[in-house]
Short mmCIF file of N, CA, C and O in Angstrom, two decimals:
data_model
loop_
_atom_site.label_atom_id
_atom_site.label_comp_id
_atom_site.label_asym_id
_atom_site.label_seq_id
_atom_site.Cartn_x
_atom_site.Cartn_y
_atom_site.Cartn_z
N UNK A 24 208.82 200.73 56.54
CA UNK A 24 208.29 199.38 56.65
C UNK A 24 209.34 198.46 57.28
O UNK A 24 210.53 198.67 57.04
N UNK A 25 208.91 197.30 58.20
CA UNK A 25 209.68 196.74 59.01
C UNK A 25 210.10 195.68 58.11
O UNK A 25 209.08 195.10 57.74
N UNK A 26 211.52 194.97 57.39
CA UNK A 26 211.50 193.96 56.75
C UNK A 26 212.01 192.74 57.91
O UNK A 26 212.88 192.55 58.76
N UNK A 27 210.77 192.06 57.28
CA UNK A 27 210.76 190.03 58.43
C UNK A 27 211.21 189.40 57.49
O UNK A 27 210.77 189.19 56.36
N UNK A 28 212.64 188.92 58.30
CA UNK A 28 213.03 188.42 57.25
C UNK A 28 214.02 186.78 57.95
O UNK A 28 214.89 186.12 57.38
N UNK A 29 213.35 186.59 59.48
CA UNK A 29 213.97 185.49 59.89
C UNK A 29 213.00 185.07 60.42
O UNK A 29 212.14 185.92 60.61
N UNK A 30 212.65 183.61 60.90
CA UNK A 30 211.87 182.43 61.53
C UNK A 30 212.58 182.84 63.10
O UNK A 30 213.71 183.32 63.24
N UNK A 31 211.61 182.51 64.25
CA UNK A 31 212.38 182.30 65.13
C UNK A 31 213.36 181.36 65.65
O UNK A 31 213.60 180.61 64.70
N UNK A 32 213.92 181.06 66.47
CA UNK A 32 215.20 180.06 66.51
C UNK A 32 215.25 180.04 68.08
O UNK A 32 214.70 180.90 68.77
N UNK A 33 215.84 179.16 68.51
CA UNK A 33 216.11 179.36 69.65
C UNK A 33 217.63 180.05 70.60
O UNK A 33 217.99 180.26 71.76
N UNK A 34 218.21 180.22 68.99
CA UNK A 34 219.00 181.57 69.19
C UNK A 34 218.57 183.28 68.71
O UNK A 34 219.13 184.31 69.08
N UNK A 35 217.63 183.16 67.96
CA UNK A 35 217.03 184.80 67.85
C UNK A 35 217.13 185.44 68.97
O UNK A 35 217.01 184.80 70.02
N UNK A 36 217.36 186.84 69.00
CA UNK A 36 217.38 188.37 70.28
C UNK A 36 216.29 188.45 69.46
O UNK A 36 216.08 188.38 68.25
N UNK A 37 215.43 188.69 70.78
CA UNK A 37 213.84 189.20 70.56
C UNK A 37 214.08 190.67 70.82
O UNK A 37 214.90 191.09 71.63
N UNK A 38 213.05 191.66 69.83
CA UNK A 38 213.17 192.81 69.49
C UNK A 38 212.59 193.39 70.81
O UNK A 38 211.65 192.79 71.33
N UNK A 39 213.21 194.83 71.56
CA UNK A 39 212.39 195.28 72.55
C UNK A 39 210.77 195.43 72.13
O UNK A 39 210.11 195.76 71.14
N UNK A 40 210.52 194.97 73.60
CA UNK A 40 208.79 194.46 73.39
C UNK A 40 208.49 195.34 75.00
O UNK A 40 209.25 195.70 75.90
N UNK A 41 206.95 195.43 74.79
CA UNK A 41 206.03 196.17 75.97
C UNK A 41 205.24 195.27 77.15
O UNK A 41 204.10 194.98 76.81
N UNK A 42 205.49 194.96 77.96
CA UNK A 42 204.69 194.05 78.45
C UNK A 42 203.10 194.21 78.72
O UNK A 42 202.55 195.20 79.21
N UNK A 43 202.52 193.09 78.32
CA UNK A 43 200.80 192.78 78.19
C UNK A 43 200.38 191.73 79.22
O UNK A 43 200.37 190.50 79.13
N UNK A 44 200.03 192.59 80.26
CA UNK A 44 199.82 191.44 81.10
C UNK A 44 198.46 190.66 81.11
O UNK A 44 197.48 191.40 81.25
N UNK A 45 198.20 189.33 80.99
CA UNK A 45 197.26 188.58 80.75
C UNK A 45 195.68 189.08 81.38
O UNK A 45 194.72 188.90 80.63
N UNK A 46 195.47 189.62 82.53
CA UNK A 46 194.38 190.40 82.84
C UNK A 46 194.27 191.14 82.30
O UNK A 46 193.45 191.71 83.01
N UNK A 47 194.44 191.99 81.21
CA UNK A 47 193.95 193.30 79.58
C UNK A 47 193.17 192.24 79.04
O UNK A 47 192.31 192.72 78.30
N UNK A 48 193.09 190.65 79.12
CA UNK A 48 192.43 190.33 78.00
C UNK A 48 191.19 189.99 78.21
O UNK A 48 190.35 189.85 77.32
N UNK A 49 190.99 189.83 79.45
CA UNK A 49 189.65 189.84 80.60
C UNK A 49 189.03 191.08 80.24
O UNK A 49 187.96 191.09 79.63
N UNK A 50 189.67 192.17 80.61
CA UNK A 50 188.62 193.37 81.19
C UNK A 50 187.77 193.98 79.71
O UNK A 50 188.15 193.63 78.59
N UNK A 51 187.01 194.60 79.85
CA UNK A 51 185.68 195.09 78.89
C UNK A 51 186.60 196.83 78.77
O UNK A 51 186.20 197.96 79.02
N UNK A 52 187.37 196.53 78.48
CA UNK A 52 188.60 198.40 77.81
C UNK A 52 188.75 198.51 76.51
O UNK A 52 189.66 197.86 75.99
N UNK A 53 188.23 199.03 76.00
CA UNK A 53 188.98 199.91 74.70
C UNK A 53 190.16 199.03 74.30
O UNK A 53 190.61 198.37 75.24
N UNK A 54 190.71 198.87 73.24
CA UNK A 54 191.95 198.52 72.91
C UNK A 54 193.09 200.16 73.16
O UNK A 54 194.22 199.97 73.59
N UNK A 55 192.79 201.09 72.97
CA UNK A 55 193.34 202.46 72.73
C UNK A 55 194.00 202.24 74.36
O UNK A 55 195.21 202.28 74.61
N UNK A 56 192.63 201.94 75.58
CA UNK A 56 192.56 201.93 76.61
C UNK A 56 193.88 200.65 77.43
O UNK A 56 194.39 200.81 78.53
N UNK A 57 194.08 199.78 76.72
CA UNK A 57 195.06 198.62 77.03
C UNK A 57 196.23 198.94 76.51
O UNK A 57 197.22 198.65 77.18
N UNK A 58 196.36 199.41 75.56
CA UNK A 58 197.62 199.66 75.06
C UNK A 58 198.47 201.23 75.82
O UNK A 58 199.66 201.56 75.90
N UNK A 59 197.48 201.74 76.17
CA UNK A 59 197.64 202.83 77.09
C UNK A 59 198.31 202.16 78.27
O UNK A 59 199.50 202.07 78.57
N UNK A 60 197.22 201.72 78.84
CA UNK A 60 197.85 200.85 80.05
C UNK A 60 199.37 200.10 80.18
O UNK A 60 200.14 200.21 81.13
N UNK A 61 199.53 199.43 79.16
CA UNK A 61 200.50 198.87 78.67
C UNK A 61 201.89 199.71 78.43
O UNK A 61 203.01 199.29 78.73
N UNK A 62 201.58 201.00 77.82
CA UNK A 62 202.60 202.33 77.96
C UNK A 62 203.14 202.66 79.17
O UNK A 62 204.33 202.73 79.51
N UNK A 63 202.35 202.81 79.67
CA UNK A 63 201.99 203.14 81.53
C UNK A 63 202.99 202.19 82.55
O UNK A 63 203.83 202.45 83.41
N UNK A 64 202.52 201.18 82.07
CA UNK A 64 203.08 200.29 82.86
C UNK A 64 204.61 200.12 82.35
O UNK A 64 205.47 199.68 83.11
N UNK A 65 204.88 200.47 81.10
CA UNK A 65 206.08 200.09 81.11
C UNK A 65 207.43 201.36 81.23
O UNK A 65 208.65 201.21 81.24
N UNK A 66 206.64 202.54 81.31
CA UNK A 66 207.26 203.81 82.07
C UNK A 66 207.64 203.68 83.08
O UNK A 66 208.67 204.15 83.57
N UNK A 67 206.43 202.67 83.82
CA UNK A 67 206.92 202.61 85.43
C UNK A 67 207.78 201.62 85.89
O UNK A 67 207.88 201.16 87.03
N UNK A 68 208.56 201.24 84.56
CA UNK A 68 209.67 200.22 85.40
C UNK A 68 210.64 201.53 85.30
O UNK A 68 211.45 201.55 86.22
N UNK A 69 210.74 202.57 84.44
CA UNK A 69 212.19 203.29 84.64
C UNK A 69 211.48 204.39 85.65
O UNK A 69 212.21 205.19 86.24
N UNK A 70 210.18 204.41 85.80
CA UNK A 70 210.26 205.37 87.23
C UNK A 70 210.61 204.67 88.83
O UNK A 70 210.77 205.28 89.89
N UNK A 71 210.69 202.79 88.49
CA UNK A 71 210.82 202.17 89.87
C UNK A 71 212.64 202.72 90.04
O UNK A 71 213.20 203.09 91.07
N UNK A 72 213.10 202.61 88.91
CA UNK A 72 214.41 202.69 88.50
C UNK A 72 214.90 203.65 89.21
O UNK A 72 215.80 203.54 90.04
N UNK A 73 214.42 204.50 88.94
CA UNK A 73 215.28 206.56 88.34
C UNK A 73 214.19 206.92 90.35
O UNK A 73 214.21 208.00 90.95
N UNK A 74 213.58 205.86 90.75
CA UNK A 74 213.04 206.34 92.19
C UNK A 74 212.06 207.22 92.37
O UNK A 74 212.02 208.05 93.28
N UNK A 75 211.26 207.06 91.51
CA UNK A 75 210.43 208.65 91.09
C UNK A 75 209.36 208.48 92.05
O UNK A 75 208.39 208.01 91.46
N UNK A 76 209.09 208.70 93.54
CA UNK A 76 207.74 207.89 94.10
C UNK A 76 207.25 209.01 95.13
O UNK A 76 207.92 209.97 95.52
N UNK A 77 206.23 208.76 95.40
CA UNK A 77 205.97 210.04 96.27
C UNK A 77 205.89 209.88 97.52
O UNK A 77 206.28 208.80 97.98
N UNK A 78 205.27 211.06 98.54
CA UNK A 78 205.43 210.53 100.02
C UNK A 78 205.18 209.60 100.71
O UNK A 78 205.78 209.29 101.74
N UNK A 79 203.51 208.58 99.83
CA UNK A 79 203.42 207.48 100.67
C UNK A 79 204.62 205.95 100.09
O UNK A 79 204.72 204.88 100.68
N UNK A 80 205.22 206.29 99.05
CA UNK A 80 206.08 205.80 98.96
C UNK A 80 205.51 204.83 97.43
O UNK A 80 205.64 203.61 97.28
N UNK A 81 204.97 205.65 96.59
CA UNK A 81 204.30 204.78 95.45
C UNK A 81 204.70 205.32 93.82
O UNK A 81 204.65 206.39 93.21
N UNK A 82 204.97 204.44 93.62
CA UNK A 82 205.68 204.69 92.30
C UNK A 82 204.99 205.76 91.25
O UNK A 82 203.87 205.40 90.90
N UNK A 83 205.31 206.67 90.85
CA UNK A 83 204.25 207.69 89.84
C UNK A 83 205.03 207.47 88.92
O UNK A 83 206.22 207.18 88.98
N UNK A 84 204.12 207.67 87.71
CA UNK A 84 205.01 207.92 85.79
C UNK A 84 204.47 209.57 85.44
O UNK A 84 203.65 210.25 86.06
N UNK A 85 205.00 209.79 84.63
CA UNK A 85 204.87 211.41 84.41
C UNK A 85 205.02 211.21 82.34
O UNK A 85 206.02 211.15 81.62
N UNK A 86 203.94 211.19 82.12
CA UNK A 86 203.58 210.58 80.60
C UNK A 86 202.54 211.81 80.11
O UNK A 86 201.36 211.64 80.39
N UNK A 87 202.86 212.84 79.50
CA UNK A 87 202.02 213.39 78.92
C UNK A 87 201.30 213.17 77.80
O UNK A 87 201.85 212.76 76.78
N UNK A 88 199.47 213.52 77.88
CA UNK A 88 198.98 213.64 76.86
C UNK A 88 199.26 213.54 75.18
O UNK A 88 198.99 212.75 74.28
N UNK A 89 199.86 214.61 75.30
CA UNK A 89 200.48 214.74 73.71
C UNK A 89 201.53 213.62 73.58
O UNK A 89 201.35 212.99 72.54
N UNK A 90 202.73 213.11 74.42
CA UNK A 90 203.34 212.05 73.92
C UNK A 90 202.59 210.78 74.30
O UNK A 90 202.70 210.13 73.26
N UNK A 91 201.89 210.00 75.15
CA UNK A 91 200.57 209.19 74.70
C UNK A 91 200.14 208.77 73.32
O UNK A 91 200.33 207.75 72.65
N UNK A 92 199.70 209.55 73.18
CA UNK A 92 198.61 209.93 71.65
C UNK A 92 199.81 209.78 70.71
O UNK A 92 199.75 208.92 69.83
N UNK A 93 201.21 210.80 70.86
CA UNK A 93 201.94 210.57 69.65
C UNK A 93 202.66 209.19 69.48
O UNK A 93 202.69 208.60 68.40
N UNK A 94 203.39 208.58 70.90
CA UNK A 94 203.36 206.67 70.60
C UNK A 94 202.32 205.63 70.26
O UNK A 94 202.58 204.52 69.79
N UNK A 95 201.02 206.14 70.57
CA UNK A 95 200.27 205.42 70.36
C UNK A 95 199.12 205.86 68.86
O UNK A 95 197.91 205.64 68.78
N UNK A 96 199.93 206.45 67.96
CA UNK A 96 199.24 206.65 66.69
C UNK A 96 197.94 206.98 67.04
O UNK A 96 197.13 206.42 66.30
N UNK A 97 197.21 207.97 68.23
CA UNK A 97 196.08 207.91 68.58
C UNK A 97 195.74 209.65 68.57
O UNK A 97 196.73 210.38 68.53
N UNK A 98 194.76 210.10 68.58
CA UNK A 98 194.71 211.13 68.94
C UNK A 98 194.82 211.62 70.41
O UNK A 98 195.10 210.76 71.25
N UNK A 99 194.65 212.83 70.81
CA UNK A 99 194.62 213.37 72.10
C UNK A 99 193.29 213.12 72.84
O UNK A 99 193.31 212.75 74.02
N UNK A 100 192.18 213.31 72.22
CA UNK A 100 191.42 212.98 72.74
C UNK A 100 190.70 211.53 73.23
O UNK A 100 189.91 211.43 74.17
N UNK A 101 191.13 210.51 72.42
CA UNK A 101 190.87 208.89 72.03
C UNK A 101 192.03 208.95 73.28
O UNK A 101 191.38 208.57 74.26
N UNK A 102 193.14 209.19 73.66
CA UNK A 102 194.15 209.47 74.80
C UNK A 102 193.44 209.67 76.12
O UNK A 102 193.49 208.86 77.05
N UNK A 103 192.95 210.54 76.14
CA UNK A 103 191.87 211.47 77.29
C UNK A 103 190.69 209.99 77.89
O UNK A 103 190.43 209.37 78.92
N UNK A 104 190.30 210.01 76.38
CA UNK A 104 188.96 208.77 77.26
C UNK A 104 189.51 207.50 77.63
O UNK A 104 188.95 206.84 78.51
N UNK A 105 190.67 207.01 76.99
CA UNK A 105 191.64 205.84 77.48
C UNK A 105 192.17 205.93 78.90
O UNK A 105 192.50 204.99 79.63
N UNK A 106 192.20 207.40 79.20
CA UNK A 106 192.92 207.51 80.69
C UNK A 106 191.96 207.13 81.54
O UNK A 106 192.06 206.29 82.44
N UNK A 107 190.47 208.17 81.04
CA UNK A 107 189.59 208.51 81.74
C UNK A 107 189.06 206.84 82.52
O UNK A 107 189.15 206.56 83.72
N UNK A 108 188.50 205.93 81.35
CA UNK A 108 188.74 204.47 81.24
C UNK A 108 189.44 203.72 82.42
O UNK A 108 188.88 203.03 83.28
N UNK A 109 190.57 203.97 82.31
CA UNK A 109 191.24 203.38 83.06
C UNK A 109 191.51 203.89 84.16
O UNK A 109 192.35 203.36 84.88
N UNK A 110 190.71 205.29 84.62
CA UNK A 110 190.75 205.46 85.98
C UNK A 110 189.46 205.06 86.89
O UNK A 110 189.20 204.96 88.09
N UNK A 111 188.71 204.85 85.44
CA UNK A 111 187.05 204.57 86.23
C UNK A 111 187.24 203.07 86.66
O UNK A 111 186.58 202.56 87.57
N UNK A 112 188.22 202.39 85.93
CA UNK A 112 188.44 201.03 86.43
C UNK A 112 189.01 200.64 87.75
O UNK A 112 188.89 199.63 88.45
N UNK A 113 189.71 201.87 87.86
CA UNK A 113 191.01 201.58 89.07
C UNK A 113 192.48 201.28 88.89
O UNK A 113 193.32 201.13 89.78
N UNK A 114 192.68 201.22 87.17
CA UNK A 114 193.83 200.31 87.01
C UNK A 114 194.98 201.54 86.93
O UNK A 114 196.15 201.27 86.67
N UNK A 115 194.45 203.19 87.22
CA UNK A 115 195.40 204.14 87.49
C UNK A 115 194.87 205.60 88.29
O UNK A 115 193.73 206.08 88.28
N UNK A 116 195.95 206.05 88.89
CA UNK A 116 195.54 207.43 89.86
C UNK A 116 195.99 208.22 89.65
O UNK A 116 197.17 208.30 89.99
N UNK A 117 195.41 209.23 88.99
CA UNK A 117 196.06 210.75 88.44
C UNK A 117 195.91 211.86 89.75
O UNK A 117 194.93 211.89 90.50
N UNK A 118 197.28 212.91 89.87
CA UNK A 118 197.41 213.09 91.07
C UNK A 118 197.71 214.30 89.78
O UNK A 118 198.42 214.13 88.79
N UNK A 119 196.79 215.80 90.24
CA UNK A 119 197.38 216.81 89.68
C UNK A 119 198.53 217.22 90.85
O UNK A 119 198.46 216.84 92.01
N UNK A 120 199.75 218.18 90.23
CA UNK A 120 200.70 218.59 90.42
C UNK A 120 200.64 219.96 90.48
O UNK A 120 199.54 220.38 90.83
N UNK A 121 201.34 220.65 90.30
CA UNK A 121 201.46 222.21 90.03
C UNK A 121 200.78 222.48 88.70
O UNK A 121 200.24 221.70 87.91
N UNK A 122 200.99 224.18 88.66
CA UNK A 122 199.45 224.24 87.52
C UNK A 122 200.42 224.36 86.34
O UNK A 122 201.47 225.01 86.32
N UNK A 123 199.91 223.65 85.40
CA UNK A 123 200.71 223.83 83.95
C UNK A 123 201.63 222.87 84.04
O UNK A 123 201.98 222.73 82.87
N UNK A 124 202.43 221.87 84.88
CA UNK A 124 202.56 220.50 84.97
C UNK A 124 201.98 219.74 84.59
O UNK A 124 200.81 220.09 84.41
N UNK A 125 202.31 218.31 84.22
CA UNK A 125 202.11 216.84 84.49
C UNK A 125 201.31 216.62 85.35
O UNK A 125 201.57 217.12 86.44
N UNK A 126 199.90 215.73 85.18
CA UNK A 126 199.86 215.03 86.41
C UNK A 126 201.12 213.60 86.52
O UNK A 126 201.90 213.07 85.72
N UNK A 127 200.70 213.39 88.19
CA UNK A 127 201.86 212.22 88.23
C UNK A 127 201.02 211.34 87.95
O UNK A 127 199.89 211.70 88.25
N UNK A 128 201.10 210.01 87.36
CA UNK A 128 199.99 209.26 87.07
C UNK A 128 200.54 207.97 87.70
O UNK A 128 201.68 207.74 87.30
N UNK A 129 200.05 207.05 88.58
CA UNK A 129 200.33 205.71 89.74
C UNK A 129 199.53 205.09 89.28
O UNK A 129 198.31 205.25 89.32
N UNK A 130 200.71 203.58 88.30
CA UNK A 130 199.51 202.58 87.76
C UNK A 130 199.97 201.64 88.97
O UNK A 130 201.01 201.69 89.62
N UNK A 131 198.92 200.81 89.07
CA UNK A 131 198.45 200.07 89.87
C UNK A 131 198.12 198.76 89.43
O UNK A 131 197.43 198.64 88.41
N UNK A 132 198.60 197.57 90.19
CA UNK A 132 198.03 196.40 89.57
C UNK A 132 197.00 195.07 90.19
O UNK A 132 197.16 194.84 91.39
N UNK A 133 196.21 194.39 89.61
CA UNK A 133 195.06 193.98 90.27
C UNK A 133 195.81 192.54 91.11
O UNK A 133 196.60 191.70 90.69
N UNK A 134 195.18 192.69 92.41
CA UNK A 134 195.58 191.62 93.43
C UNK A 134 195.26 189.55 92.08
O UNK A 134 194.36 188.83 91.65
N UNK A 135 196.65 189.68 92.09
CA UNK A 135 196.51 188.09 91.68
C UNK A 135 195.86 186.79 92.17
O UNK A 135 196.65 185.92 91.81
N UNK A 136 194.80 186.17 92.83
CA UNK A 136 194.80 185.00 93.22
C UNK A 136 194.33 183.99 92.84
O UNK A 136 194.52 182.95 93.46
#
């Protein structure tokens, strides 16, 4: 159990946090499905990092199933339809790889205007 045991301040260190970007609260997704997204997206700052991108030059995350489901207290399958979800949306592109690999998975984000 997490003990809270300070008010914020305007000297508090805020605890590492996931970023939620304000368009999840728009779209008609699953919560399983946003928080997924939210995983996703925040893999792909250490794949912009570590350079992980492919030939047309686009950032991929490499996030398996089973660890998904195991950060996100979810099952594998509630995992599966969250992806599935979020590919029918557009908000990611699963690129199979070699057989018995990872797919590479390229999240993607919606034009702002």
């Amino acid at each position: 159990m997490i003990n809270i045991s300070e008010y914020l301040t305007t000297q508090t260190l805020l605890p590492p946090f996931l970023p939620y970007p304000r368009f999840l609260l728009e779209l008609d997704l699953s919560q399983t499905a946003k928080m997924t997204y939210v995983l996703l997206l925040d893999r792909a700052t250490l794949s912009q990092k570590n350079l992980w991108i492919d030939e047309r030059g686009f950032v991929f995350v490499i996030f398996t199933i089973c660890s998904l489901a195991e950060q996100l207290g979810r099952s594998t399958v509630s995992v599966s339809s969250a992806l599935k979800e979020l590919d029918a949306t557009g908000l990611i592109e699963r690129r199979r790889t070699r057989f018995s690999s990872p797919n590479h998975i390229f999240v993607k984000i919606p034009n702002v205007e």
